[in-house]
CSV table of C-alpha atoms and ligand atoms in Angstrom, one decimal:
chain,number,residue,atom,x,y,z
P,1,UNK,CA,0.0,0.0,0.0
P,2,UNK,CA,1.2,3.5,-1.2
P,3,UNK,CA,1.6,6.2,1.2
P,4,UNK,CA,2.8,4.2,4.2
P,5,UNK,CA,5.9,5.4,6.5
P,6,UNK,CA,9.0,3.4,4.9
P,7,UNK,CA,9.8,2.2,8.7
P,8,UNK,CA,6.3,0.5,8.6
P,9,UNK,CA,6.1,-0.8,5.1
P,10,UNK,CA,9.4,-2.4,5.5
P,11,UNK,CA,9.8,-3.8,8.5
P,12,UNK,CA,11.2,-7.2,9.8
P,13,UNK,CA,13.1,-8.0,13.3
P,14,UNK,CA,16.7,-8.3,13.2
P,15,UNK,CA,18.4,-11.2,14.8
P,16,UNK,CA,21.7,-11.5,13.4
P,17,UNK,CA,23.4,-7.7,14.4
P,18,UNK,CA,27.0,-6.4,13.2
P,19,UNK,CA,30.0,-5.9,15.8
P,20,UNK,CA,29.4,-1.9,15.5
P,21,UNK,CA,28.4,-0.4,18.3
P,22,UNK,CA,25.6,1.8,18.3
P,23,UNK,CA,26.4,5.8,19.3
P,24,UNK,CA,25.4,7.2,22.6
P,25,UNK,CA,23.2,9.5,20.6
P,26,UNK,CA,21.5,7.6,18.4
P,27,UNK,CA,20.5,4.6,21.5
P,28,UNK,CA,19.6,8.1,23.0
P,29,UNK,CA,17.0,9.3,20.9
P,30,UNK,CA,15.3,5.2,20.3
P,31,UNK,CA,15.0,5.3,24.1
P,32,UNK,CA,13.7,9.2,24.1
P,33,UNK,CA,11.1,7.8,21.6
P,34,UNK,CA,10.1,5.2,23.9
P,35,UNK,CA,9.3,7.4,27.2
P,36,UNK,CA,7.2,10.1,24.8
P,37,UNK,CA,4.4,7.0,24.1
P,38,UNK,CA,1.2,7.6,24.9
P,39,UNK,CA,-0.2,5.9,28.2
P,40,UNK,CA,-3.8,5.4,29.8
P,41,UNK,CA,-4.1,8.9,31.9
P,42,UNK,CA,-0.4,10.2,31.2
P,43,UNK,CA,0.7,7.3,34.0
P,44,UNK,CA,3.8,6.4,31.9
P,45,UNK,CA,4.2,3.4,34.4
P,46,UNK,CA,7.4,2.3,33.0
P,47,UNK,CA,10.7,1.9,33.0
P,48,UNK,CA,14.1,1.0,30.8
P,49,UNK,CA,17.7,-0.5,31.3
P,50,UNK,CA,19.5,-0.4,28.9
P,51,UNK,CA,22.0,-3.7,29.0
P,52,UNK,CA,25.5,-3.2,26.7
P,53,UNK,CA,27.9,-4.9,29.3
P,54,UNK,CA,28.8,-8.3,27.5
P,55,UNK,CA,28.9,-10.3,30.9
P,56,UNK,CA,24.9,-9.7,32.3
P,57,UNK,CA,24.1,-9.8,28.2
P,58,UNK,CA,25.3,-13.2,28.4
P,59,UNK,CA,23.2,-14.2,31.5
P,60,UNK,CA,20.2,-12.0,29.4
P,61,UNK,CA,20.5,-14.6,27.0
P,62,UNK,CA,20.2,-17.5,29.6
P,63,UNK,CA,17.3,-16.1,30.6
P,64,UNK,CA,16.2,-15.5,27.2
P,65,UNK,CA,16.1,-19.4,26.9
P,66,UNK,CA,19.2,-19.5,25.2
P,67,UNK,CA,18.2,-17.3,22.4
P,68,UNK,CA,21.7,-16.0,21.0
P,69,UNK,CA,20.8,-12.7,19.2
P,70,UNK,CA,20.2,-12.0,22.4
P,71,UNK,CA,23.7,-11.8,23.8
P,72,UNK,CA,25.2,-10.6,20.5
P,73,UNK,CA,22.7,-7.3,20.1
P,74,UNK,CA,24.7,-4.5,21.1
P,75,UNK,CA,22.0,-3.8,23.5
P,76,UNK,CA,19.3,-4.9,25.4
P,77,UNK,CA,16.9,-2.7,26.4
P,78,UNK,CA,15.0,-3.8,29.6
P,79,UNK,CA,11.4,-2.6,29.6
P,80,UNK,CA,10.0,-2.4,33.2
P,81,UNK,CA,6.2,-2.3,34.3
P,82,UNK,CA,5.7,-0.4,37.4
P,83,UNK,CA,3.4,-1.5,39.7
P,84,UNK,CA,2.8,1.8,41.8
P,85,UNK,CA,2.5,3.9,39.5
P,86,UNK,CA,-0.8,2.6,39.2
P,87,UNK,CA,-1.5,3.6,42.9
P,88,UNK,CA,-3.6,6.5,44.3
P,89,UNK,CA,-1.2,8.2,45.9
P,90,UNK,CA,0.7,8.4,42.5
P,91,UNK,CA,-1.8,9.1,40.4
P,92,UNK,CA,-2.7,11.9,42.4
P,93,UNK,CA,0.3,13.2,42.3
P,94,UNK,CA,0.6,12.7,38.8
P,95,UNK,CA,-2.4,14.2,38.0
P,96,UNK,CA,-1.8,17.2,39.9
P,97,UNK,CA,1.7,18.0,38.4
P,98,UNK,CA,0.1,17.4,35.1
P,99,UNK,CA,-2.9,20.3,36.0
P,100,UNK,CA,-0.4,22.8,37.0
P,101,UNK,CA,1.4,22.1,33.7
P,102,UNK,CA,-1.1,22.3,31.9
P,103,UNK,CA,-2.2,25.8,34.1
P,104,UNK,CA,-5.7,23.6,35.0
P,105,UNK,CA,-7.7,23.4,38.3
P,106,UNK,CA,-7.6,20.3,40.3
P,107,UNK,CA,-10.5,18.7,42.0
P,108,UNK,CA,-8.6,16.3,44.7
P,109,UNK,CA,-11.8,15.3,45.7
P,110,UNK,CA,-13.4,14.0,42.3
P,111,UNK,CA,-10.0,12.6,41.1
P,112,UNK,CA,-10.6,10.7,44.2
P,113,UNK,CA,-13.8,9.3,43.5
P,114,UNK,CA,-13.1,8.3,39.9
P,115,UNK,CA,-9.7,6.0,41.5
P,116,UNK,CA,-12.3,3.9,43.3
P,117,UNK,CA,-14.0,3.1,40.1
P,118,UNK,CA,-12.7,-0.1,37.8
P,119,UNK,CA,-13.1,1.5,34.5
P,120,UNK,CA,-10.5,4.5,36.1
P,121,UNK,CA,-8.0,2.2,38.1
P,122,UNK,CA,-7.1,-1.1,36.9
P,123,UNK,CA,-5.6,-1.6,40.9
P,124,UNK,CA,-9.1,-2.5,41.9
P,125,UNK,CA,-9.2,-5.5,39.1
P,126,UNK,CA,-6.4,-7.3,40.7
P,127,UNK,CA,-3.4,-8.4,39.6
P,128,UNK,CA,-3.4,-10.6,36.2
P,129,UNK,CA,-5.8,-7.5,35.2
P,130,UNK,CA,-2.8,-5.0,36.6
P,131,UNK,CA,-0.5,-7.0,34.3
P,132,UNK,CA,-2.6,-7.3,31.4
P,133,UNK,CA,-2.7,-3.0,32.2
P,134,UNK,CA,1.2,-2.6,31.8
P,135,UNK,CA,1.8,-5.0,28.7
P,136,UNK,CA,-0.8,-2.5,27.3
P,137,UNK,CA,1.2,0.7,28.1
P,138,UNK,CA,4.5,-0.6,27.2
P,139,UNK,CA,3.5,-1.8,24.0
P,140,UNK,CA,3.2,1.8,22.7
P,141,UNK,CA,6.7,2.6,24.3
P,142,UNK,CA,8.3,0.0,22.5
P,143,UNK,CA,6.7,0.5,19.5
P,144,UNK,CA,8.0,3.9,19.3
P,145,UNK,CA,11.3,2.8,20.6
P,146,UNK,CA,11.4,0.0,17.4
P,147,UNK,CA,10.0,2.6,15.0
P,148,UNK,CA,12.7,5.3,15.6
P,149,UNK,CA,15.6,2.7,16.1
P,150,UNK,CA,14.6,1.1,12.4
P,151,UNK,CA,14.6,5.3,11.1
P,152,UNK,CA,18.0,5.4,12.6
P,153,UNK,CA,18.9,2.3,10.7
P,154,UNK,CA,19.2,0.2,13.8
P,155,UNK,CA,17.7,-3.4,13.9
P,156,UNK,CA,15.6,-4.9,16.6
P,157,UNK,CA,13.7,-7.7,18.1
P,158,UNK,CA,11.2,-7.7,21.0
P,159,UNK,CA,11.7,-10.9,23.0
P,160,UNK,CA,9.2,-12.2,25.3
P,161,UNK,CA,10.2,-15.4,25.5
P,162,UNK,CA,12.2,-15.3,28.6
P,163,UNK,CA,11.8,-15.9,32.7
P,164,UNK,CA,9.6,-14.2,34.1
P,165,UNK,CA,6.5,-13.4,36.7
P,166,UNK,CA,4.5,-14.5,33.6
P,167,UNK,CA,6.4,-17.3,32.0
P,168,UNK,CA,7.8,-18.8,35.7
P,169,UNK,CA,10.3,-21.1,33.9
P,170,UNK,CA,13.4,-19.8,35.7
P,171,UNK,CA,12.5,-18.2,38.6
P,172,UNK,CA,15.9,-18.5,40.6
P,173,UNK,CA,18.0,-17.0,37.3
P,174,UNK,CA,15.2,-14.2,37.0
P,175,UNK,CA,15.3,-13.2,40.7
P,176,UNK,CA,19.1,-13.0,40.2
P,177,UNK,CA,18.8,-10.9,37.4
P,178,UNK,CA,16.6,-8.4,39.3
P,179,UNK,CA,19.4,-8.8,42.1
P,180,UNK,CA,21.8,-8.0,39.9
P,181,UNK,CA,20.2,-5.0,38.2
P,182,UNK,CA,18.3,-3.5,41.6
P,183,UNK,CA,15.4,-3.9,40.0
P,184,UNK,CA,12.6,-2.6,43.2
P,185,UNK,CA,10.0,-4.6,44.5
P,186,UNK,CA,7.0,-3.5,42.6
P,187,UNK,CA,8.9,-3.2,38.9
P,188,UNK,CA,8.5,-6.4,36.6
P,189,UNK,CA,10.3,-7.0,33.5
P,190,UNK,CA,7.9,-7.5,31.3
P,191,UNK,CA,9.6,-7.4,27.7
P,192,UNK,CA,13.1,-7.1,26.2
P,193,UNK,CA,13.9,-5.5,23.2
P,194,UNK,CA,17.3,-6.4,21.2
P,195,UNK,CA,18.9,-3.4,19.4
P,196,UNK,CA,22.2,-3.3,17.1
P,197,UNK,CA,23.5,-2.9,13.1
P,198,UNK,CA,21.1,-5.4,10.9
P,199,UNK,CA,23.9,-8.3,9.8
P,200,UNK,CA,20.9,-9.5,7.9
P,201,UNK,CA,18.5,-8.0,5.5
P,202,UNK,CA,15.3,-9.8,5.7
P,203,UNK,CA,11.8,-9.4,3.4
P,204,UNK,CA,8.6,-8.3,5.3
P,205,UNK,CA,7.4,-11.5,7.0
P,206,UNK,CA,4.1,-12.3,5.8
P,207,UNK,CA,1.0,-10.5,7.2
P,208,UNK,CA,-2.7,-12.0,7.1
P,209,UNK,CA,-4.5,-10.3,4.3
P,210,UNK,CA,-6.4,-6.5,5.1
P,211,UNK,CA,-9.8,-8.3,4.3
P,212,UNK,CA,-9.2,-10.7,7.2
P,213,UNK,CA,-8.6,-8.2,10.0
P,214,UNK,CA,-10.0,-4.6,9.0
P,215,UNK,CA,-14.0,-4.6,9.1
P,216,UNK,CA,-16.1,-1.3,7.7
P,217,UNK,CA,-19.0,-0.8,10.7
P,218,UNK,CA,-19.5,-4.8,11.3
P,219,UNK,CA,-17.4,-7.6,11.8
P,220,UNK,CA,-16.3,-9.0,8.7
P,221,UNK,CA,-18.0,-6.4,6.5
P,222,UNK,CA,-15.8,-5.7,3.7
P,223,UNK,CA,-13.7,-2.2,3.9
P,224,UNK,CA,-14.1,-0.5,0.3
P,225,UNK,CA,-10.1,-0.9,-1.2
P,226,UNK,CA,-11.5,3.0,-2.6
P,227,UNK,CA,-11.9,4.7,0.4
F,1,LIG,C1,5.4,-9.6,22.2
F,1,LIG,C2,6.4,-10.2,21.3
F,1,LIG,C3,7.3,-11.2,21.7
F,1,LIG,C4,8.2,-11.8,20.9
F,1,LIG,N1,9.1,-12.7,21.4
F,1,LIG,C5,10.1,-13.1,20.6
F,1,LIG,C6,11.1,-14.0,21.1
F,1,LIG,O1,11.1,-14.3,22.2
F,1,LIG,N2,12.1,-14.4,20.2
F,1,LIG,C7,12.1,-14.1,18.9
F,1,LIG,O2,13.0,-14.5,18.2
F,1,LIG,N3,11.1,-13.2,18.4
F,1,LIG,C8,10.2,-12.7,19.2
F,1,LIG,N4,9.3,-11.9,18.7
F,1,LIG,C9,9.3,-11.4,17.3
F,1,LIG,C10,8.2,-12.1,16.4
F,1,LIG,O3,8.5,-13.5,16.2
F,1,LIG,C11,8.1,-11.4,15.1
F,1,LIG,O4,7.8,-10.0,15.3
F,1,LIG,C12,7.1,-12.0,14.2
F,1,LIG,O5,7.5,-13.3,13.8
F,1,LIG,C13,6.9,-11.2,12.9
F,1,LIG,O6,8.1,-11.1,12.2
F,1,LIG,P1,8.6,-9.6,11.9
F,1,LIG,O7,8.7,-8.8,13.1
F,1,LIG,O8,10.0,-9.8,11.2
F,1,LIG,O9,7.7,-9.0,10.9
F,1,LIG,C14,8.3,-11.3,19.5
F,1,LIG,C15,7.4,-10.3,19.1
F,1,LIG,C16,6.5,-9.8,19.9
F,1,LIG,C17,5.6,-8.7,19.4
């Protein structure tokens, strides 16, 4: 399809990356990218370390079930869901730095009430829901992050194959790793994301057609190809 950004309409994940490190700057601005994603209420409830030392990249790639691109990327960026910054006294916080930024009034009182309702604060849902919440958010991070690293000609790969909270297949390596890293209490490593020089050039991996996943008003009504 004409007309698409050349980042999109050509993209594939890297797994196979060239000795040459990436500059400061450039790893600068894919991370930069990342942190100015858009996020349910502004509560940006993540965070990112950036992994170039070879040593814990090696142990990354343990955890990574042995996956080697993940110990030869020149980095691997971390992503991090934060548990509190879900909570009420953050958000209010939050909310009220954000007001005076933006010059607006705040109502303490009806911010408040809205954090003791569900379809306002995901906290009250519990904790698979809480998760679920801060896959969501960081998918838009990274997706910036991957978008601007491919503009800067650097390769990636998101890997979520790897020991987690969620997967539980190495739970002694992954607590080691959060040792390691000071990771706190309530952060979670939910994703990583490989970045380095494409050693490979791949073609667009196939894609289902846009007949079998884009709908006009009703599920499975066709889209006109002329609109
Ligand atoms: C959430 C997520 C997790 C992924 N985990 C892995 C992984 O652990 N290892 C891997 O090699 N690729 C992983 N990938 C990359 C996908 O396999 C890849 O995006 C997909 O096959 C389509 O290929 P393409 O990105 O080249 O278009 C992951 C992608 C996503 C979005």
């Amino acid at each position: 399809m004409k007309g698409l950004l050349p980042e999109i309409e050509s993209w594939a994940s890297i797994r196979r990356y060239d000795p040459r490190p990436i500059p400061d700057g450039v790893l600068l601005r894919i991370l930069d990218a990342a942190r100015r994603a858009p996020s349910w209420a502004n509560v940006q409830p993540w965070h990112f370390i950036v992994v170039r030392e070879k040593t814990m990249k090696s142990k990354l790639r343990r955890l990574a079930v042995g996956q080697p691109f993940v110990e030869t990327a020149d980095s691997v960026v971390l992503c991090l869901g934060e548990r509190n910054a879900w909570s009420k006294e953050q958000r209010i916080m939050q909310m009220k730095a954000l007001s005076q930024a933006l010059g607006q009034s705040f109502d303490e009182e009806r911010i408040k009430k809205s954090l003791d309702d569900p379809a306002y604060n995901p906290l009250l849902r519990g904790e698979e829901i809480l998760v679920a919440r801060l896959y969501e958010q960081l998918s838009l991070a990274i997706a910036f992050m991957i978008l601007q690293a491919k503009h800067e000609g650097v390769g990636s790969c998101i890997v979520g194959a790897f020991a987690n909270e969620v997967t539980a297949v190495n739970e002694e390596l992954y607590e080691e790793v959060r040792r390691d890293l000071k990771i706190p209490q309530d952060a979670m490593i939910l994703t990583l994301v490989t970045l380095g020089y494409p050693a490979e050039d791949p073609k667009p991996r196939p894609r289902k057609s846009f007949e079998g996943v884009v709908s006009l008003e009703k599920y499975e009504n066709p889209f006109p190809a002329s609109l």
